[in-house]
Coordinates of C-alpha atoms in Angstrom, one line a residue:
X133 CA 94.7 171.5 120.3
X134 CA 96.5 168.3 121.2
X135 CA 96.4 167.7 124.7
X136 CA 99.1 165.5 126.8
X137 CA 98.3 163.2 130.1
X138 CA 100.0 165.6 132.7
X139 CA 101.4 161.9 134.3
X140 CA 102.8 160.7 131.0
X141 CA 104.4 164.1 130.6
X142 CA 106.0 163.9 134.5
X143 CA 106.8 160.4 133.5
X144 CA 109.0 161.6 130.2
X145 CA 110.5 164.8 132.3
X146 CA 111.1 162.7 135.5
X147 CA 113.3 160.3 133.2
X148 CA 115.5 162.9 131.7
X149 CA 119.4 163.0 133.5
X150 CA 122.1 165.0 131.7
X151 CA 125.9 163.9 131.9
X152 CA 126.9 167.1 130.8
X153 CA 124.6 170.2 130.1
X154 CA 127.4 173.4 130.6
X155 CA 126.4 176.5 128.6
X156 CA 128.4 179.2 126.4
X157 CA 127.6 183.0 125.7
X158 CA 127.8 184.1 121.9
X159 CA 128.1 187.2 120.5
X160 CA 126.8 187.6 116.9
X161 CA 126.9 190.4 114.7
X162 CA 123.8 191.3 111.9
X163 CA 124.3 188.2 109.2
X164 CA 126.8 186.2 110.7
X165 CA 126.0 182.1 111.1
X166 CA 126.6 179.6 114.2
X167 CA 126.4 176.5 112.9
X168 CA 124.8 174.3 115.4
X169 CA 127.0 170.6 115.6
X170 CA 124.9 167.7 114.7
X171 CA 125.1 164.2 116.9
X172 CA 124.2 166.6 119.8
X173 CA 121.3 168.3 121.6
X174 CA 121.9 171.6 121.3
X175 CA 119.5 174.4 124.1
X176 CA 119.5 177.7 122.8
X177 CA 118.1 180.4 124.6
X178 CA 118.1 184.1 122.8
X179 CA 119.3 186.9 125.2
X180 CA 119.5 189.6 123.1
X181 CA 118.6 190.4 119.2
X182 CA 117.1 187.9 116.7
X183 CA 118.0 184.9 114.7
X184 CA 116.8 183.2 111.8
X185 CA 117.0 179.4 111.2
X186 CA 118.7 177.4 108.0
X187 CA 116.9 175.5 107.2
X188 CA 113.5 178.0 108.1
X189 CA 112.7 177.6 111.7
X190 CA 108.9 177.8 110.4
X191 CA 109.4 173.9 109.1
X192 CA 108.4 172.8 113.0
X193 CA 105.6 173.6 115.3
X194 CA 106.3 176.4 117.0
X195 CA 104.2 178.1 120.3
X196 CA 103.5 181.3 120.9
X197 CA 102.7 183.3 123.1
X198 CA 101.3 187.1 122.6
X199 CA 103.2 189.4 124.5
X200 CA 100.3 191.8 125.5
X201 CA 97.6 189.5 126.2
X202 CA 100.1 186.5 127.4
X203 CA 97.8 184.0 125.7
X204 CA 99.4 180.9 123.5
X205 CA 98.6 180.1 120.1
X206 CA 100.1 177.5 117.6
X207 CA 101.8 178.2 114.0
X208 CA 101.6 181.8 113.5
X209 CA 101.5 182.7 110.2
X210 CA 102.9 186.4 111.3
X211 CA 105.8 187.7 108.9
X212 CA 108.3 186.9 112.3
X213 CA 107.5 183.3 112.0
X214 CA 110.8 182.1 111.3
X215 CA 112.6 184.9 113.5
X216 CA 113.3 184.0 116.9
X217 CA 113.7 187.0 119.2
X218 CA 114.6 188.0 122.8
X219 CA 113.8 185.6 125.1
X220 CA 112.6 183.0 122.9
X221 CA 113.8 179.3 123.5
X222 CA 115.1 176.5 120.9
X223 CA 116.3 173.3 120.9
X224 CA 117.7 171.1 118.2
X225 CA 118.4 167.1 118.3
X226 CA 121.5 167.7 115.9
X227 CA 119.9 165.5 113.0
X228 CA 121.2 167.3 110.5
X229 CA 122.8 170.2 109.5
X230 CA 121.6 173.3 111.2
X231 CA 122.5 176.9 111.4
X232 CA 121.6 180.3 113.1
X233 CA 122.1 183.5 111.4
X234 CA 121.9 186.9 113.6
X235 CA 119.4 189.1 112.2
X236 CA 121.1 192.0 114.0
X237 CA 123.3 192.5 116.9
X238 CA 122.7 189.1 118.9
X239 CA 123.4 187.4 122.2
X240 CA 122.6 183.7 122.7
X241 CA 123.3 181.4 125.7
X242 CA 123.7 177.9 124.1
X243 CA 124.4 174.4 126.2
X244 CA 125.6 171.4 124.5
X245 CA 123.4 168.9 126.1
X246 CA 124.6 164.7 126.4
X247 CA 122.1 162.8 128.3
X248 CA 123.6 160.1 131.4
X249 CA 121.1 157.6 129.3
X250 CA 121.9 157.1 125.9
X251 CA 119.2 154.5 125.8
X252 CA 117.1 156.8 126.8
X253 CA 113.8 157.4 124.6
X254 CA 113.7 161.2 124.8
X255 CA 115.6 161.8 121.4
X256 CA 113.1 159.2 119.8
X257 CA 109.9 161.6 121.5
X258 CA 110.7 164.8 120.3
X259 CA 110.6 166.3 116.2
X260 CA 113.7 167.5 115.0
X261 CA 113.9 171.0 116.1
X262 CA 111.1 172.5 118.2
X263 CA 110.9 176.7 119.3
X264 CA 109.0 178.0 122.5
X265 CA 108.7 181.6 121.8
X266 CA 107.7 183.8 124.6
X267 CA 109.6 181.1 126.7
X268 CA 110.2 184.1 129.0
X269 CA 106.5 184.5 129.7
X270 CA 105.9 180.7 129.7
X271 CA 108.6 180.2 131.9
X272 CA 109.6 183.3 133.6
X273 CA 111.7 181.3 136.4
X274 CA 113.7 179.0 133.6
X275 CA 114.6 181.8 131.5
X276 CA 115.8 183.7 134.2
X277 CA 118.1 180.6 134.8
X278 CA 119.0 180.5 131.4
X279 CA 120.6 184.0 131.2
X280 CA 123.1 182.2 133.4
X281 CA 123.2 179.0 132.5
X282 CA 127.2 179.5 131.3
X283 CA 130.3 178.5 134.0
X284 CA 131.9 182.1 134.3
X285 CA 134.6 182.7 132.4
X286 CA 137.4 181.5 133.8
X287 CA 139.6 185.1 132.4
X288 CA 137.4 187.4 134.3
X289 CA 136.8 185.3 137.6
X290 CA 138.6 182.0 138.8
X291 CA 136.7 178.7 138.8
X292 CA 134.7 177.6 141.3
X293 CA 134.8 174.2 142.5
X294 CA 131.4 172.5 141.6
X295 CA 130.6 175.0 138.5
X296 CA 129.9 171.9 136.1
X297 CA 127.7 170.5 138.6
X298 CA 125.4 173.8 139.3
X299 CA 125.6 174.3 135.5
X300 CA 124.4 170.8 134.4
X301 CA 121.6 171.4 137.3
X302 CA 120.4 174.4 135.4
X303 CA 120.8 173.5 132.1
X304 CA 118.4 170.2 133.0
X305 CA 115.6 172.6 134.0
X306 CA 115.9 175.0 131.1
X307 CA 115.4 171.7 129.2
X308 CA 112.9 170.3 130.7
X309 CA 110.7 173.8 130.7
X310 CA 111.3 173.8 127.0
X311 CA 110.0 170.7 126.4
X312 CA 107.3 171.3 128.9
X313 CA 106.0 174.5 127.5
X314 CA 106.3 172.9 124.1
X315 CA 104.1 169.3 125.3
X316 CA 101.8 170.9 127.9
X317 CA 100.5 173.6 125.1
X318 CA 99.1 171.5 121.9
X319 CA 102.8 171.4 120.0
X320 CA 103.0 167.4 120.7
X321 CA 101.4 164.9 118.5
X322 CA 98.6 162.7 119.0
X323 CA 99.4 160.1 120.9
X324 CA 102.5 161.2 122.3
X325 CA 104.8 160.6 124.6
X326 CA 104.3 156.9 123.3
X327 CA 108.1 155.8 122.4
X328 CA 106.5 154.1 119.2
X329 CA 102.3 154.8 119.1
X330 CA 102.5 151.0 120.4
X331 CA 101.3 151.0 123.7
X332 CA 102.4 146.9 123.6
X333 CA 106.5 148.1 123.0
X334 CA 106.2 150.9 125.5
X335 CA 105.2 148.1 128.2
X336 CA 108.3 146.3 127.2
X337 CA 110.6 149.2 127.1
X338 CA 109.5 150.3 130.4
X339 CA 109.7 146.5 131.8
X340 CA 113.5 146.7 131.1
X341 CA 113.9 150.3 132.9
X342 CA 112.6 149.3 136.3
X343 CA 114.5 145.8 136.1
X344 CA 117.5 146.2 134.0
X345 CA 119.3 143.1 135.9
X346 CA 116.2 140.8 135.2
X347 CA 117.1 137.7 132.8
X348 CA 115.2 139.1 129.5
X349 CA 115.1 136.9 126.9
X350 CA 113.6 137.5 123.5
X351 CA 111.0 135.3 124.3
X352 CA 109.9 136.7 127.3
X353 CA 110.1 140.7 126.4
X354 CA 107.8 139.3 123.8
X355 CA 105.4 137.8 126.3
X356 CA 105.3 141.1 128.2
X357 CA 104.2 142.6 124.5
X358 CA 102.1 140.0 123.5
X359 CA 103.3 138.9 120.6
X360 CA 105.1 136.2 119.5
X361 CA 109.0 136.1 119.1
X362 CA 109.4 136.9 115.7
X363 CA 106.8 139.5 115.1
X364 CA 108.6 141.1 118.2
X365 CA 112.0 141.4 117.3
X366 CA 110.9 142.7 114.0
X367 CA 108.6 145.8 115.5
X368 CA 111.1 146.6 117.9
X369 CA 114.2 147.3 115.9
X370 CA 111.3 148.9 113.8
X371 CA 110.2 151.4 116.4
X372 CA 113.5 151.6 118.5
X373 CA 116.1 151.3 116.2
X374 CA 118.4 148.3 117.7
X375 CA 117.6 144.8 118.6
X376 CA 116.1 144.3 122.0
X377 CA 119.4 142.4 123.0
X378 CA 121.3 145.7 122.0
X379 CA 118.7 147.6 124.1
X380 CA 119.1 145.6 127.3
X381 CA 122.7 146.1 127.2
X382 CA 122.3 149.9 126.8
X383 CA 119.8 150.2 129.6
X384 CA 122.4 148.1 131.6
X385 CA 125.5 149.8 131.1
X386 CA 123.7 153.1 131.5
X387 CA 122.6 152.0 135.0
X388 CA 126.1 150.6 135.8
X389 CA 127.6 154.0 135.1
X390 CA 125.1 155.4 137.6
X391 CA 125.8 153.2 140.4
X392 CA 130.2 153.9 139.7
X393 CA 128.8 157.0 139.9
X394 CA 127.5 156.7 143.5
X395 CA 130.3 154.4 144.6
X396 CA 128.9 150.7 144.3
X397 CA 131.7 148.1 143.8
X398 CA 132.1 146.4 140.3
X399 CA 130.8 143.0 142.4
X400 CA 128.0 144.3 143.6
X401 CA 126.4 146.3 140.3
X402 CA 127.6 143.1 138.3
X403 CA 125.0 140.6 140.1
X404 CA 122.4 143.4 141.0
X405 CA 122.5 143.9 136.8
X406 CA 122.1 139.9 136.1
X407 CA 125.8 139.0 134.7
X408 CA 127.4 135.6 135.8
X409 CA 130.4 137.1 136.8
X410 CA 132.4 140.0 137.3
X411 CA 134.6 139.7 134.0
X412 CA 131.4 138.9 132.3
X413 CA 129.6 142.5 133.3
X414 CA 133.7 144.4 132.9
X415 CA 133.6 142.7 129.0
X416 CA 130.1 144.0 128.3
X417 CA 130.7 147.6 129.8
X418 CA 134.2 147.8 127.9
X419 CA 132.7 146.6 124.4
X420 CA 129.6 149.8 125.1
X421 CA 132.4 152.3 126.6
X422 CA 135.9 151.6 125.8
X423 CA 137.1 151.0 129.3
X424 CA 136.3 149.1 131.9
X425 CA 134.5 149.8 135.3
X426 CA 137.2 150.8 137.1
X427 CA 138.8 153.3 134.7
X428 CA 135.5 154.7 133.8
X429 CA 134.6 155.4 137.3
X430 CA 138.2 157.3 137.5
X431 CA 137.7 159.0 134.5
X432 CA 134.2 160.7 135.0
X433 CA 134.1 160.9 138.9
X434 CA 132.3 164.2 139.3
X435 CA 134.0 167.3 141.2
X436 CA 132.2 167.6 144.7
X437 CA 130.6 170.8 144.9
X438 CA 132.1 173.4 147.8

C-alpha cells in the first residue's frame, strides 16, 4: 500500500477554494442515465439505490471499506465492483464523457464543483475518476453533510439569504474527505501529490504561489529549478501544460479575484501583484476574464450570509 506524507496531503487539501460548489438531488428510476457534463468537477454522493458507471467504474482504483469489519481494502475483485451503492462517494474531473445508470430506484446528491483557482494543480493530482466506497463509514461526518449538501428548493421553502455560501462551505468538505479517504488509504500513486514527479518544478510552482507579484522571469523560475532556460521552459509546459509566462498570469489573476473579493482597490492589488500600472494589471485581468476589475468585482460579489 502506497502511503502519502500526512503534510503534503494538508498542503494539497489546505490549497483547495471552490468558487461555486452548490448541490442538486436526483431521482433515478432502474436503467435510466445521468450523464455527467464534462469541463467540470462533478461530486456525487449516492443516497439511495445503486449506480453503475459508463465507461465501468472498475477502470480506477477504487477503496473499500467492509461493512462488518469496517476495515479498507483496495480493488475488489467482488462481482459489485463496478456498482456504487448507498453511501458510496464519487468524483469525476469531466475528462471525458461520463455517465451513471441507476441500477434500481436511485437517489443521488451531485455538486457541480468550479474551483476560485483555475491555476490551481489539483485537477493535474488526481486520475480521472476516483470512488470511495463506504465513504459513510470513512467519513461518517462528511457524508452526513452530503445528504444535504443541496440549497432547498426554492418551491417548497423560500431562499435564504447566504444558501450559496453555506452550500459551497459544505460541498468543499465533502470534497476534500473524498479525496482524503481516497490519498490517506493507498489509492494515490507513488510519488504523489508531486504536480509533475519533479520535485525541481514543484519548487517553482510553489515559488510563484507564495509571491505571485514577484518579477518572475524565465530565467529566474529556472534558477529556482536548477536548470537552464531552455531545458526549463520545455519541462514545464511538459508537466503543467502552459508556458510559465501563461502560468504566472493565472496564479496572478486568480489572486486578484481574491483580493476584489475582500474589497482591495484595483491600485492597491495592481502593485502588490508586480504590474507597472493600473491599466497595465485592468489589461491583463480583462484578456484572462472578459471584464475588467471593476465589473468583475460587481458581477461576482458574494451574498452576505444572515
Amino acid at each position: 500500500m502506497v502511503t502519502v506524507d500526512a503534510d503534503a496531503l494538508s498542503h494539497v487539501l489546505g490549497a483547495v477554494d471552490l468558487r461555486v460548489g452548490i448541490g442538486r438531488r436526483s431521482s433515478l428510476a432502474a436503467g435510466a442515465l445521468l450523464p455527467i457534463p464534462t469541463d467540470t468537477i462533478t461530486l456525487v454522493y449516492i443516497v439511495a439505490g445503486a449506480v453503475r458507471g459508463h465507461p465501468p467504474l472498475g477502470d480506477g482504483c477504487r477503496l473499500d471499506v467492509d461493512p462488518d469489519s469496517r476495515r479498507l481494502r483496495l480493488d475488489s475483485t467482488e462481482a459489485r465492483h463496478d456498482l456504487l451503492v448507498t453511501g458510496d462517494a464519487f468524483l469525476t474531473l469531466g475528462r471525458s464523457p461520463f455517465a451513471l445508470e441507476a441500477h434500481d430506484e436511485t437517489i443521488l446528491m451531485i455538486a457541480d464543483i468550479e474551483l476560485a483557482d483555475v491555476a490551481s494543480p489539483l485537477p493535474a493530482l488526481l486520475p480521472p475518476f476516483l470512488t470511495v466506497t463506504g465513504f459513510d463509514a470513512v467519513e461518517p461526518a462528511a457524508a452526513a453533510l452530503a445528504l444535504n449538501m443541496g440549497v432547498i428548493d426554492h418551491t417548497v421553502t423560500p431562499a435564504r439569504q447566504g444558501d450559496p455560501v453555506i452550500c459551497r462551505l459544505m460541498a468543499t468538505t465533502v470534497l476534500l474527505s473524498v479525496i482524503r479517504a481516497w490519498a490517506a488509504n493507498g489509492c494515490a500513486p507513488t510519488g504523489w501529490p508531486s504536480l509533475s514527479s519533479d520535485p525541481f518544478l514543484d519548487r517553482v510552482v510553489d515559488a510563484i504561489h507564495e509571491e505571485p507579484g514577484r518579477d518572475w522571469t524565465v530565467e529566474r523560475l529556472a534558477g529556482i529549478g536548477a536548470m537552464s532556460r531552455s531545458t526549463f521552459a520545455e519541462r514545464f509546459r511538459s508537466a503543467v501544460g502552459r508556458s510559465p509566462a501563461d502560468y504566472v498570469t493565472e496564479v496572478r489573476v486568480d489572486a486578484a479575484k481574491r483580493m476584489l473579493d475582500a474589497g482591495r482597490s484595483v491600485s492597491d492589488i495592481s502593485r502588490e501583484l508586480g504590474y507597472a500600472s493600473d491599466e497595465g494589471f485592468s489589461r491583463a485581468f480583462r484578456r484572462r476574464t472578459g471584464q475588467t476589475p471593476s465589473s468583475w468585482r460587481l458581477a461576482n460579489r458574494t451574498p452576505v450570509p444572515a
